Amino acid sequence: MSHNMMHSDPNLSSSTVTDEDYAARNSSFSAFDPSRMSGEGSPMMMSPWNQTTPFNKSPWSQHFDENPPQNLPQNGLISSLVREEGHIYSLAASRDLLYTGSDSKNIRVWKNMKEFSAFKSNSGLVKAIIISGEKIFTGHQDGKVRVWKIHPKNPNVHKRAGTLPTFMDIFKCSIKPRNYVEVKRKRTAIWIKHIDAISSLSMDQQEGLLYSASWDRTFKVWRMENSKCLESVKAHDDAVNSVVATVNGMVFTGSADGTVKVWTREIAGKVTKHTLIDTLLKQECAVTSLAVSGSGSVVYCGSSDGLVNFWEREKELCHGGTLKGHKLAVLCLAAAGNLVFSGSADKTICVWRREGMVHTCLSVLTGHTGPVKCLAVEEDRESTAGDQKWVVYSGSLDKSVKVWSVSELAPDLHQMAMMQQHYSTSSEGNVSWDSIPSAKY
């Protein structure tokens, strides 16, 4: 294996990339005002994230066409979906449809990489999208989850089917004083309502439950069939940036307070209760994103310092190591098959392949001109037993969505060595920070 290939050592938190490359991580640069409310502009637009990236001239930044040169790695760009109407904050893929959410408040629908349909959400930029059968749930800056249905006779039309919580539930809940909880000093609100932006949505299909995480420091649990809020959990000391519900009623949350927490769900009759069972991480910098491998065996956590930590489920969530591939904050994660994808404020996506607990960086996908904010992965229909392939969608604050083809086969090692050498010798874009007060993503 090439010395320059990045990979994680399960026993160490270092990798073969030298420490000098990441010396800038120790800077105490802070671009955030802790008193800033969530509506006052996005932290993504702060200046250090518009730096140039060391990967601009790497072999991966080439535009792949119908007949890509044979000597290039299998991982490359298939298409760019651009509609100049706002930064892309959320993505969801389902069979041949792709849903994209932006700060234009529109949700766009793409079919076979062409614009197919759109529907508008009156208020609040679209921070999360999740699909369940014929229903689409969208989480917004205004703290609401909106529900949409595809028209049965015309798949081009999406109709608004409700809001979580429903108007009637808010009305009924607001009458009883016991339904009010303190949300800020001297301010109360009814417990079923998020009072700040929704950052993340997750689903337990088997139980019919939807989870919403918010900058208001809580996550809430909803029964999808009747839109009822079953529970609100005061989960963290700062914004909750990510929630992931996994098998066996286990739920993970990651927060700007620097922690990853593990919750277990118990359902007794009509009562749903989540109990904190573990805190996996306590660090200075914000946790921005979480992902769990398809089998649920590995939990990944991205942070604002550019690192990805992971834990092994089989070993009672023992820390497995750290993936060092980014020079700026990791903003999104996705896992599929043996691969993990990390999207970053450095405008790149790292593709990691897991073998046991060792992760190797197969390639770095470059081409975005702004921070990569969201990722979605689907199996490529051209996959074979010998070559598992994935279609990766990435949404960016450059207002575009890019579509990539990624293979689990290792790329050409000579190409890898060239790319990694370029990566480790370049000093551009080397801006990072340790501590970000109230980093909301």
XYZ file of C-alpha atoms in Angstrom:
441
model
C 0.000 0.000 0.000
C 1.297 3.452 -0.853
C 2.740 5.345 2.108
C 0.740 8.347 1.017
C -2.625 6.632 1.204
C -4.737 7.984 4.024
C -6.148 5.389 6.344
C -7.171 5.134 9.964
C -5.451 2.949 12.496
C -8.109 1.516 14.782
C -5.742 1.732 17.737
C -4.522 5.254 17.144
C -6.224 8.529 16.425
C -3.537 9.487 13.921
C -3.172 8.540 10.272
C -0.394 8.403 7.733
C -0.922 12.052 6.844
C 1.642 14.043 8.823
C 0.672 16.133 11.821
C 2.147 19.284 10.283
C -0.651 19.205 7.728
C -3.137 19.767 10.490
C -1.154 22.128 12.704
C -3.604 24.885 11.856
C -6.247 22.972 13.801
C -4.810 24.395 16.991
C -5.669 27.966 16.057
C -8.209 29.571 18.329
C -9.976 31.318 15.453
C -13.675 31.784 16.096
C -16.065 33.116 13.476
C -19.182 32.896 15.580
C -21.039 35.191 17.907
C -22.652 33.038 20.619
C -25.492 35.530 21.060
C -26.491 35.271 17.400
C -29.978 33.932 16.847
C -30.450 31.201 14.270
C -32.305 33.436 11.830
C -29.474 35.930 11.478
C -27.561 34.416 8.601
C -25.904 31.075 8.293
C -22.526 30.285 9.900
C -21.640 28.599 6.615
C -21.072 31.929 4.933
C -18.304 32.992 7.316
C -15.127 33.861 5.458
C -12.757 30.979 6.307
C -15.078 28.581 4.499
C -14.676 30.375 1.221
C -10.975 29.507 1.119
C -9.460 27.795 -1.883
C -9.076 24.047 -1.579
C -5.845 22.075 -2.073
C -7.750 19.631 -4.273
C -8.577 22.067 -7.065
C -5.938 20.627 -9.366
C -6.255 16.992 -8.305
C -7.198 14.330 -10.885
C -10.641 14.116 -9.279
C -11.593 17.641 -10.233
C -11.827 16.690 -13.920
C -15.247 16.757 -15.493
C -16.204 13.223 -16.441
C -17.978 12.796 -19.729
C -19.576 9.844 -21.509
C -16.162 8.248 -22.171
C -13.886 9.018 -19.238
C -10.152 8.420 -19.782
C -9.358 4.838 -18.808
C -6.458 5.716 -16.508
C -8.595 7.693 -14.054
C -10.156 6.255 -10.888
C -13.635 4.794 -11.111
C -15.005 7.539 -8.881
C -16.167 10.575 -10.792
C -18.727 13.223 -11.547
C -21.773 12.162 -13.551
C -23.742 15.392 -13.538
C -24.269 18.828 -11.982
C -27.815 19.972 -11.215
C -27.839 23.739 -10.998
C -30.729 26.102 -10.508
C -29.615 29.478 -9.236
C -32.109 29.967 -6.460
C -30.344 29.349 -3.178
C -27.863 27.345 -1.175
C -28.687 23.623 -1.010
C -29.276 22.600 2.620
C -30.959 19.210 2.301
C -31.339 16.198 0.007
C -33.303 12.951 -0.113
C -33.192 10.290 -2.831
C -35.847 7.679 -3.539
C -35.575 5.367 -6.517
C -35.479 7.668 -9.558
C -36.479 10.854 -7.681
C -34.225 13.335 -5.903
C -35.637 16.002 -3.569
C -33.569 19.119 -2.850
C -34.250 21.804 -0.240
C -32.727 25.271 -0.239
C -32.990 28.661 1.427
C -35.315 29.704 -1.403
C -38.045 27.783 0.527
C -38.692 25.715 -2.609
C -38.373 21.937 -2.623
C -37.313 20.784 -6.090
C -37.862 17.303 -7.481
C -35.426 15.879 -10.051
C -36.091 12.772 -12.130
C -33.234 11.090 -14.010
C -31.182 14.203 -13.284
C -33.658 16.534 -14.984
C -35.992 18.980 -13.253
C -39.312 17.231 -12.779
C -41.387 19.225 -10.306
C -41.294 21.703 -7.410
C -43.391 22.734 -4.437
C -43.117 25.746 -2.158
C -43.072 25.801 1.630
C -44.372 29.288 2.488
C -41.893 29.830 5.326
C -38.545 28.701 6.623
C -35.617 27.408 4.596
C -35.589 23.626 4.129
C -32.971 22.108 6.459
C -33.944 18.424 6.304
C -35.913 16.106 3.989
C -36.946 12.497 4.610
C -39.128 10.180 2.515
C -41.549 7.544 3.820
C -43.547 5.785 1.119
C -45.861 8.350 -0.461
C -45.133 10.958 2.207
C -42.301 13.484 2.260
C -41.390 15.189 5.559
C -39.461 18.478 5.485
C -37.860 20.214 8.493
C -37.569 23.989 8.416
C -35.774 27.003 9.881
C -39.058 28.104 11.482
C -39.147 24.984 13.713
C -41.963 23.225 11.852
C -42.058 19.843 10.120
C -44.247 19.899 7.026
C -45.801 16.814 5.435
C -46.339 16.440 1.677
C -48.064 13.800 -0.411
C -47.558 12.860 -4.053
C -50.796 13.230 -5.995
C -52.036 9.671 -6.808
C -53.019 10.558 -10.398
C -50.272 13.052 -11.180
C -46.808 12.244 -9.761
C -45.719 15.713 -10.842
C -47.920 17.337 -8.172
C -47.096 17.415 -4.458
C -49.791 18.534 -2.041
C -49.232 19.793 1.494
C -50.776 17.178 3.804
C -50.161 18.778 7.184
C -47.724 20.190 9.712
C -46.141 18.769 12.866
C -47.489 19.694 15.326
C -50.998 20.123 13.890
C -52.924 23.338 14.472
C -55.529 21.453 16.532
C -52.873 19.846 18.736
C -51.266 23.226 19.373
C -54.677 24.665 20.262
C -55.586 21.808 22.623
C -52.131 21.754 24.198
C -52.018 25.513 24.782
C -55.146 25.479 26.979
C -53.543 23.466 29.804
C -50.842 25.258 31.847
C -49.039 21.938 32.528
C -48.154 21.693 28.823
C -45.843 24.728 29.068
C -42.121 24.259 29.675
C -39.387 26.807 30.260
C -37.419 27.229 27.039
C -35.318 30.275 27.855
C -35.078 32.465 30.931
C -38.552 33.822 31.702
C -39.893 32.350 28.471
C -42.175 29.347 28.227
C -43.648 27.462 25.271
C -45.771 24.370 24.789
C -43.658 21.228 24.772
C -44.900 19.842 21.437
C -43.496 22.795 19.453
C -39.882 23.416 18.396
C -38.970 27.029 19.122
C -35.919 27.165 16.846
C -34.720 25.731 13.539
C -35.007 22.015 12.831
C -31.557 20.710 11.975
C -32.154 17.019 11.265
C -34.851 14.377 10.720
C -34.599 10.608 11.167
C -37.066 7.767 10.949
C -37.782 4.409 12.517
C -39.881 2.875 9.728
C -40.655 -0.269 11.706
C -42.241 1.621 14.612
C -43.689 4.379 12.405
C -41.797 7.081 14.328
C -40.225 10.314 13.099
C -37.483 12.093 15.062
C -36.796 15.827 14.741
C -33.686 17.521 16.191
C -33.574 21.258 16.718
C -31.366 24.198 17.614
C -33.729 24.587 20.608
C -31.638 21.812 22.297
C -34.376 19.176 22.143
C -35.337 16.263 19.953
C -38.991 15.336 19.547
C -40.628 12.031 18.663
C -43.697 11.900 16.371
C -46.093 9.156 15.374
C -46.172 9.476 11.588
C -49.669 8.116 10.986
C -51.480 10.699 13.146
C -48.869 13.521 13.469
C -48.942 13.318 17.284
C -45.923 14.421 19.328
C -45.181 11.518 21.698
C -42.237 12.976 23.574
C -39.891 15.951 23.747
C -36.417 15.290 25.158
C -34.216 18.096 26.499
C -31.134 16.460 25.080
C -28.196 18.893 25.092
C -26.792 22.170 26.436
C -26.653 23.705 22.956
C -28.133 23.230 19.489
C -28.792 19.611 18.470
C -27.268 19.343 14.979
C -28.061 15.709 14.182
C -30.327 12.834 15.227
C -30.150 9.232 13.959
C -32.595 6.489 14.959
C -31.169 2.990 14.496
C -32.108 -0.637 15.086
C -33.438 -1.894 18.432
C -34.761 1.486 19.556
C -31.355 3.134 19.895
C -31.071 6.835 19.039
C -27.925 8.993 18.660
C -27.789 12.786 18.967
C -24.887 15.150 18.214
C -24.712 18.745 19.392
C -22.907 22.068 19.215
C -22.076 21.400 22.895
C -19.442 18.911 21.658
C -21.166 15.717 22.793
C -22.639 12.627 21.124
C -25.336 11.013 23.268
C -26.924 7.563 23.076
C -30.601 7.095 23.995
C -32.691 3.981 24.264
C -36.435 3.898 23.571
C -39.066 2.095 25.614
C -42.701 1.980 24.538
C -45.275 1.067 27.195
C -48.845 1.357 25.940
C -49.278 4.932 24.711
C -46.188 6.208 26.525
C -42.892 6.509 24.629
C -39.843 7.242 26.763
C -36.199 7.817 25.790
C -33.495 7.315 28.398
C -29.886 8.503 28.161
C -27.581 5.485 28.376
C -24.172 6.816 27.238
C -22.190 9.871 26.147
C -19.686 8.836 23.467
C -17.841 12.095 22.985
C -17.126 15.226 25.016
C -15.059 17.790 23.151
C -14.620 21.515 22.724
C -15.688 21.744 19.091
C -19.204 21.255 17.745
C -20.545 17.907 16.573
C -22.063 18.680 13.168
C -23.268 15.358 11.753
C -23.877 11.679 12.518
C -24.269 8.546 10.383
C -24.656 4.859 11.135
C -23.466 2.099 8.781
C -26.215 0.117 7.047
C -25.895 -2.822 9.419
C -25.812 -0.487 12.408
C -22.394 -1.801 13.427
C -20.467 1.493 13.266
C -21.464 5.008 14.372
C -19.720 7.972 12.697
C -19.548 11.544 13.995
C -18.326 14.594 12.057
C -17.038 17.687 13.864
C -16.259 21.318 13.153
C -12.506 20.576 13.456
C -12.596 18.468 10.267
C -12.354 15.081 12.012
C -14.641 12.042 11.827
C -14.701 9.826 14.945
C -16.229 6.353 14.937
C -17.433 3.757 17.459
C -18.018 0.010 17.147
C -21.454 -1.220 18.134
C -20.313 -4.822 18.728
C -17.748 -3.663 21.280
C -20.305 -1.770 23.381
C -19.680 1.428 21.416
C -15.935 1.413 22.006
C -14.067 4.235 20.208
C -12.624 2.799 16.991
C -10.513 5.675 15.706
C -10.457 8.985 13.843
C -10.589 9.718 10.109
C -8.454 12.690 9.097
C -9.304 13.813 5.593
C -10.540 17.400 5.824
C -8.936 20.731 6.586
C -12.186 22.434 7.576
C -15.411 21.429 9.318
C -17.181 18.205 8.359
C -20.769 19.282 7.605
C -22.428 16.009 6.543
C -21.931 12.247 6.584
C -23.489 9.295 4.779
C -22.777 5.554 4.972
C -23.578 2.826 2.429
C -22.204 -0.694 2.063
C -18.561 -0.627 3.128
C -18.239 3.075 2.316
C -18.528 6.263 4.350
C -18.772 9.711 2.746
C -17.818 12.934 4.523
C -18.707 16.336 3.066
C -16.879 19.406 4.296
C -16.619 23.172 4.388
C -13.366 22.647 2.446
C -15.640 21.970 -0.587
C -14.642 18.317 -0.935
C -16.129 14.884 -0.220
C -13.872 12.126 1.129
C -14.792 8.539 0.216
C -13.673 6.087 2.929
C -13.766 2.302 2.642
C -14.031 0.243 5.815
C -12.337 -3.143 6.125
C -12.855 -4.406 9.661
C -12.117 -1.256 11.633
C -9.481 0.174 9.288
C -10.698 2.951 6.982
C -8.862 3.920 3.800
C -9.522 7.102 1.853
C -10.332 5.784 -1.641
C -10.749 9.183 -3.243
C -11.565 12.829 -2.737
C -14.412 14.154 -4.863
C -13.827 17.761 -5.866
C -15.751 20.178 -8.014
C -17.996 22.089 -5.616
C -17.082 25.757 -5.219
C -18.729 26.111 -1.805
C -19.070 24.075 1.407
C -20.685 20.627 0.946
C -23.752 20.793 3.191
C -25.677 17.547 2.551
C -25.252 14.048 1.114
C -27.528 11.221 -0.047
C -26.468 7.795 -1.368
C -28.300 5.194 -3.428
C -27.218 1.888 -4.910
C -26.195 2.166 -8.563
C -28.344 -0.054 -10.773
C -25.208 -1.049 -12.681
C -23.721 -2.632 -9.547
C -22.382 -6.172 -9.868
C -21.279 -8.664 -7.232
C -17.657 -7.970 -8.145
C -18.034 -4.193 -8.293
C -20.457 -2.619 -5.826
C -21.273 0.879 -7.063
C -23.135 3.794 -5.495
C -24.693 7.001 -6.778
C -23.804 9.855 -4.430
C -25.682 13.168 -4.399
C -24.012 16.182 -2.786
C -25.652 19.539 -2.107
C -23.573 22.648 -1.583
C -23.728 26.278 -0.597
C -22.524 26.911 -4.182
C -26.237 26.441 -5.110
C -25.614 23.184 -6.995
C -26.192 19.467 -6.512
C -23.564 17.157 -7.959
C -24.113 13.494 -8.804
C -21.157 11.098 -8.514
C -20.555 7.471 -9.373
C -18.490 5.731 -6.694
C -17.151 2.179 -6.723
C -16.064 0.175 -3.684
C -13.072 -1.087 -5.689
C -9.818 0.676 -4.850
C -8.663 3.233 -7.425
C -5.327 3.068 -9.214
C -2.628 3.281 -6.512
C -0.292 5.430 -8.620
C -3.083 7.979 -9.063
C -3.766 7.818 -5.328
C -0.116 8.475 -4.492
C -0.013 11.466 -6.857
C -3.188 12.903 -5.385
C -2.164 12.368 -1.771
C 1.259 13.897 -2.377
C -0.394 16.964 -3.844
C -2.769 17.034 -0.886
C -0.077 16.809 1.774
C 2.268 19.367 0.204
C -0.332 22.023 -0.504
C -0.753 24.699 2.127
C -3.786 26.419 0.643
C -7.084 26.472 2.466
C -5.398 25.526 5.707
C -7.822 27.332 7.989
C -9.477 25.586 10.885
C -10.376 26.102 14.505
C -10.858 24.159 17.718
C -13.637 25.882 19.537
C -16.785 27.362 18.065
C -19.271 28.710 20.564
C -22.816 27.711 19.628
C -22.003 26.387 16.175
C -25.378 25.665 14.628
C -25.445 23.695 11.383
